Amino acid sequence: MKFLHVVGARPNFMKAAPVFRALAALGHQQVLVHTGQHYDALMSDVFFKGLGIPDPDESLNVGSGSHAQQTGAIMSKFEPVVLAHNPDFVLVYGDVNSTVAAALVSAKLGIRVAHVESGLRSFDRGMPEEINRLVTDQLADLLFTPSADGDENLAREGVAKEKIHLVGNVMIDTLIRFLPQADEVFPKLQAELGLGAFGLITLHRPSNVDEEATFLPMLDTLDSLSQTLPLLFPVHPRTRQKWSARLAQCSPHLRIIDPQGYLEFLALQKNARVVVTDSGGIQEETTYLGTPCLTLRENTERPITITHGTNVLIGRDWQLLRKHFHEALDGRPKEAGRPPLWDGKASERIAEILSRQTT
Ligand code: UD1
């Protein structure tokens, strides 16, 4: 059979890599399309190298823009490409603009769509990713969920049961595979960055980094917490563009660094005393690694990281952030979370189910 994978933004790469490998092991024909939603070397190229993904067969080079511009550009550039390759299935990943754009084009052409990491819901339509999830899941022919809450959400939205497959978490497949290599890079990273005990920050959601009234008190709180525990902050290009002058005024204990490669970031997450984030994937990775995770959002589409893992929702309550930050440092390390089927074999299950489909 022939499968066409669509990737575009940083969090897609580690999800597509193990599915690509598992389908290759079964001898299927595959095409990799990179939309170019993320284009900086540090947001894209380093992941292809680090994860051993082959170079894309097709690059759409769409770049940045408003949501409509970006999604529209992906759609119009993707249509001739998918028609030329005429795959049995288009595989889309996660919840980024590239995911929904490729799903919409494929569905209208009558090409079957498989959505990997389906069914997650924050129930917050103010998040662009939630819109992308809802639309993609309505269009998909096969829906691969990472956890049982995903199956429940899809059933509630009227998705036919036969289309839904609980397979586990493909991002954790990649984590398990690369953890030994991440352990190997850590000493070098530690020496380069002069690390003792440290905490790790990632922030990129428009709701957190776009508005001065939110971002500045958040940054001030983190700046002051860095006096207790030095904090590393690899900055997303969007945040850097917007706040470079203000970031330059932070105390030297709040270290602003470039976005990190996959292995490096994994090593940092594993060895951090605490992670402060607004990312979805990092809530899952810290759960698996047993690192305390404080999430600067009001909700999460990954509730299993709270019930089975190390995640705490902080919202914008800076007092609560301080409280949990200190608790994370004082408390016993939490046990690593092992939600069902987060076993490194989700991609194999996906490849097996895809292989059973008719051509
Ligand atoms: C996207 C995803 C988000 C994911 C995040 C991971 C959507 C709706 N959002 O958000 O779910 O968690 O990726 O990083 O798809 N930029 C660069 N260089 C790049 C990419 C982006 O400078 O390589 C800057 C541009 O100014 C751009 C802005 O970042 O306008 C936002 O990029 P975009 O892809 O629209 O969304 P992200 O915030 O990266």
mmCIF file of C-alpha atoms and ligand atoms in Angstrom, residues 8-12 36-44 63-67 70-71 95-99 127-129 132-133 204-206 209 236-239 241 278-281, ligand 1:
data_model
loop_
_atom_site.group_PDB
_atom_site.id
_atom_site.type_symbol
_atom_site.label_atom_id
_atom_site.label_comp_id
_atom_site.label_asym_id
_atom_site.label_seq_id
_atom_site.Cartn_x
_atom_site.Cartn_y
_atom_site.Cartn_z
ATOM 1 C CA GLY A 8 4.845 20.749 9.133
ATOM 2 C CA ALA A 9 5.522 21.901 12.678
ATOM 3 C CA ARG A 10 7.987 20.843 15.357
ATOM 4 C CA PRO A 11 5.631 18.581 17.332
ATOM 5 C CA ASN A 12 4.750 16.583 14.194
ATOM 6 C CA GLY A 36 7.160 24.256 5.848
ATOM 7 C CA GLN A 37 4.910 25.615 8.611
ATOM 8 C CA HIS A 38 8.067 25.599 10.699
ATOM 9 C CA TYR A 39 11.084 26.581 8.658
ATOM 10 C CA ASP A 40 13.855 27.816 11.001
ATOM 11 C CA ALA A 41 16.701 25.293 11.156
ATOM 12 C CA LEU A 42 16.260 25.036 14.934
ATOM 13 C CA MET A 43 12.518 24.400 14.607
ATOM 14 C CA SER A 44 12.710 21.860 11.784
ATOM 15 C CA GLY A 63 6.080 29.711 5.998
ATOM 16 C CA SER A 64 4.206 31.946 8.439
ATOM 17 C CA GLY A 65 1.043 33.999 8.189
ATOM 18 C CA SER A 66 -2.334 34.373 9.838
ATOM 19 C CA HIS A 67 -4.149 31.106 10.493
ATOM 20 C CA GLN A 70 -1.152 29.598 6.507
ATOM 21 C CA THR A 71 -3.935 26.988 6.330
ATOM 22 C CA ASP A 95 -3.393 19.391 15.947
ATOM 23 C CA VAL A 96 -1.376 21.953 14.028
ATOM 24 C CA ASN A 97 -2.545 23.956 11.017
ATOM 25 C CA SER A 98 -0.795 21.523 8.652
ATOM 26 C CA THR A 99 -2.910 18.694 10.111
ATOM 27 C CA MET A 127 -7.330 27.529 21.229
ATOM 28 C CA PRO A 128 -6.608 27.258 17.507
ATOM 29 C CA GLU A 129 -5.468 23.673 18.061
ATOM 30 C CA ASN A 132 -7.959 21.825 14.237
ATOM 31 C CA ARG A 133 -8.673 18.718 16.354
ATOM 32 C CA HIS A 204 4.843 29.694 23.059
ATOM 33 C CA ARG A 205 1.009 29.746 23.119
ATOM 34 C CA PRO A 206 -0.380 32.995 21.730
ATOM 35 C CA VAL A 209 3.091 35.173 24.983
ATOM 36 C CA HIS A 236 10.417 29.817 20.531
ATOM 37 C CA PRO A 237 11.075 32.271 17.652
ATOM 38 C CA ARG A 238 7.621 33.801 18.128
ATOM 39 C CA THR A 239 8.351 34.683 21.765
ATOM 40 C CA GLN A 241 10.566 38.215 18.178
ATOM 41 C CA ASP A 278 2.294 25.590 28.058
ATOM 42 C CA SER A 279 3.022 22.833 25.547
ATOM 43 C CA GLY A 280 0.813 19.775 25.099
ATOM 44 C CA GLY A 281 3.515 17.241 24.270
HETATM 45 C C1 UD1 B 1 2.616 25.729 16.192
HETATM 46 C C2 UD1 B 1 1.327 24.976 16.499
HETATM 47 C C3 UD1 B 1 1.309 24.620 17.966
HETATM 48 C C4 UD1 B 1 2.561 23.877 18.369
HETATM 49 C C5 UD1 B 1 3.772 24.735 18.018
HETATM 50 C C6 UD1 B 1 5.089 24.076 18.389
HETATM 51 C C7 UD1 B 1 -0.620 25.629 15.123
HETATM 52 C C8 UD1 B 1 -1.938 26.312 15.144
HETATM 53 N N1 UD1 B 1 0.149 25.787 16.215
HETATM 54 O O1 UD1 B 1 2.559 26.974 16.913
HETATM 55 O O2 UD1 B 1 0.184 23.783 18.208
HETATM 56 O O3 UD1 B 1 2.539 23.601 19.765
HETATM 57 O O4 UD1 B 1 3.739 24.972 16.607
HETATM 58 O O5 UD1 B 1 6.169 24.911 18.158
HETATM 59 O O6 UD1 B 1 -0.304 24.972 14.145
HETATM 60 N N2 UD1 B 1 8.140 31.204 13.528
HETATM 61 C C9 UD1 B 1 9.452 31.354 13.176
HETATM 62 N N3 UD1 B 1 10.121 30.272 12.675
HETATM 63 C C10 UD1 B 1 9.539 29.055 12.517
HETATM 64 C C11 UD1 B 1 8.197 28.920 12.865
HETATM 65 C C12 UD1 B 1 7.522 29.989 13.386
HETATM 66 O O7 UD1 B 1 10.022 32.431 13.305
HETATM 67 O O8 UD1 B 1 10.220 28.104 12.071
HETATM 68 C C13 UD1 B 1 7.398 32.339 14.112
HETATM 69 C C14 UD1 B 1 6.713 33.180 13.076
HETATM 70 O O9 UD1 B 1 6.745 34.492 13.510
HETATM 71 C C15 UD1 B 1 5.296 32.697 13.119
HETATM 72 C C16 UD1 B 1 5.144 32.325 14.578
HETATM 73 O O10 UD1 B 1 6.419 31.847 14.977
HETATM 74 O O11 UD1 B 1 4.382 33.638 12.687
HETATM 75 C C17 UD1 B 1 4.114 31.285 14.832
HETATM 76 O O12 UD1 B 1 4.347 30.086 14.068
HETATM 77 P P1 UD1 B 1 3.123 29.096 13.738
HETATM 78 O O13 UD1 B 1 3.576 27.915 12.997
HETATM 79 O O14 UD1 B 1 1.992 29.869 13.161
HETATM 80 O O15 UD1 B 1 2.641 28.639 15.173
HETATM 81 P P2 UD1 B 1 3.457 28.201 16.457
HETATM 82 O O16 UD1 B 1 3.288 29.269 17.479
HETATM 83 O O17 UD1 B 1 4.830 27.753 16.155
#
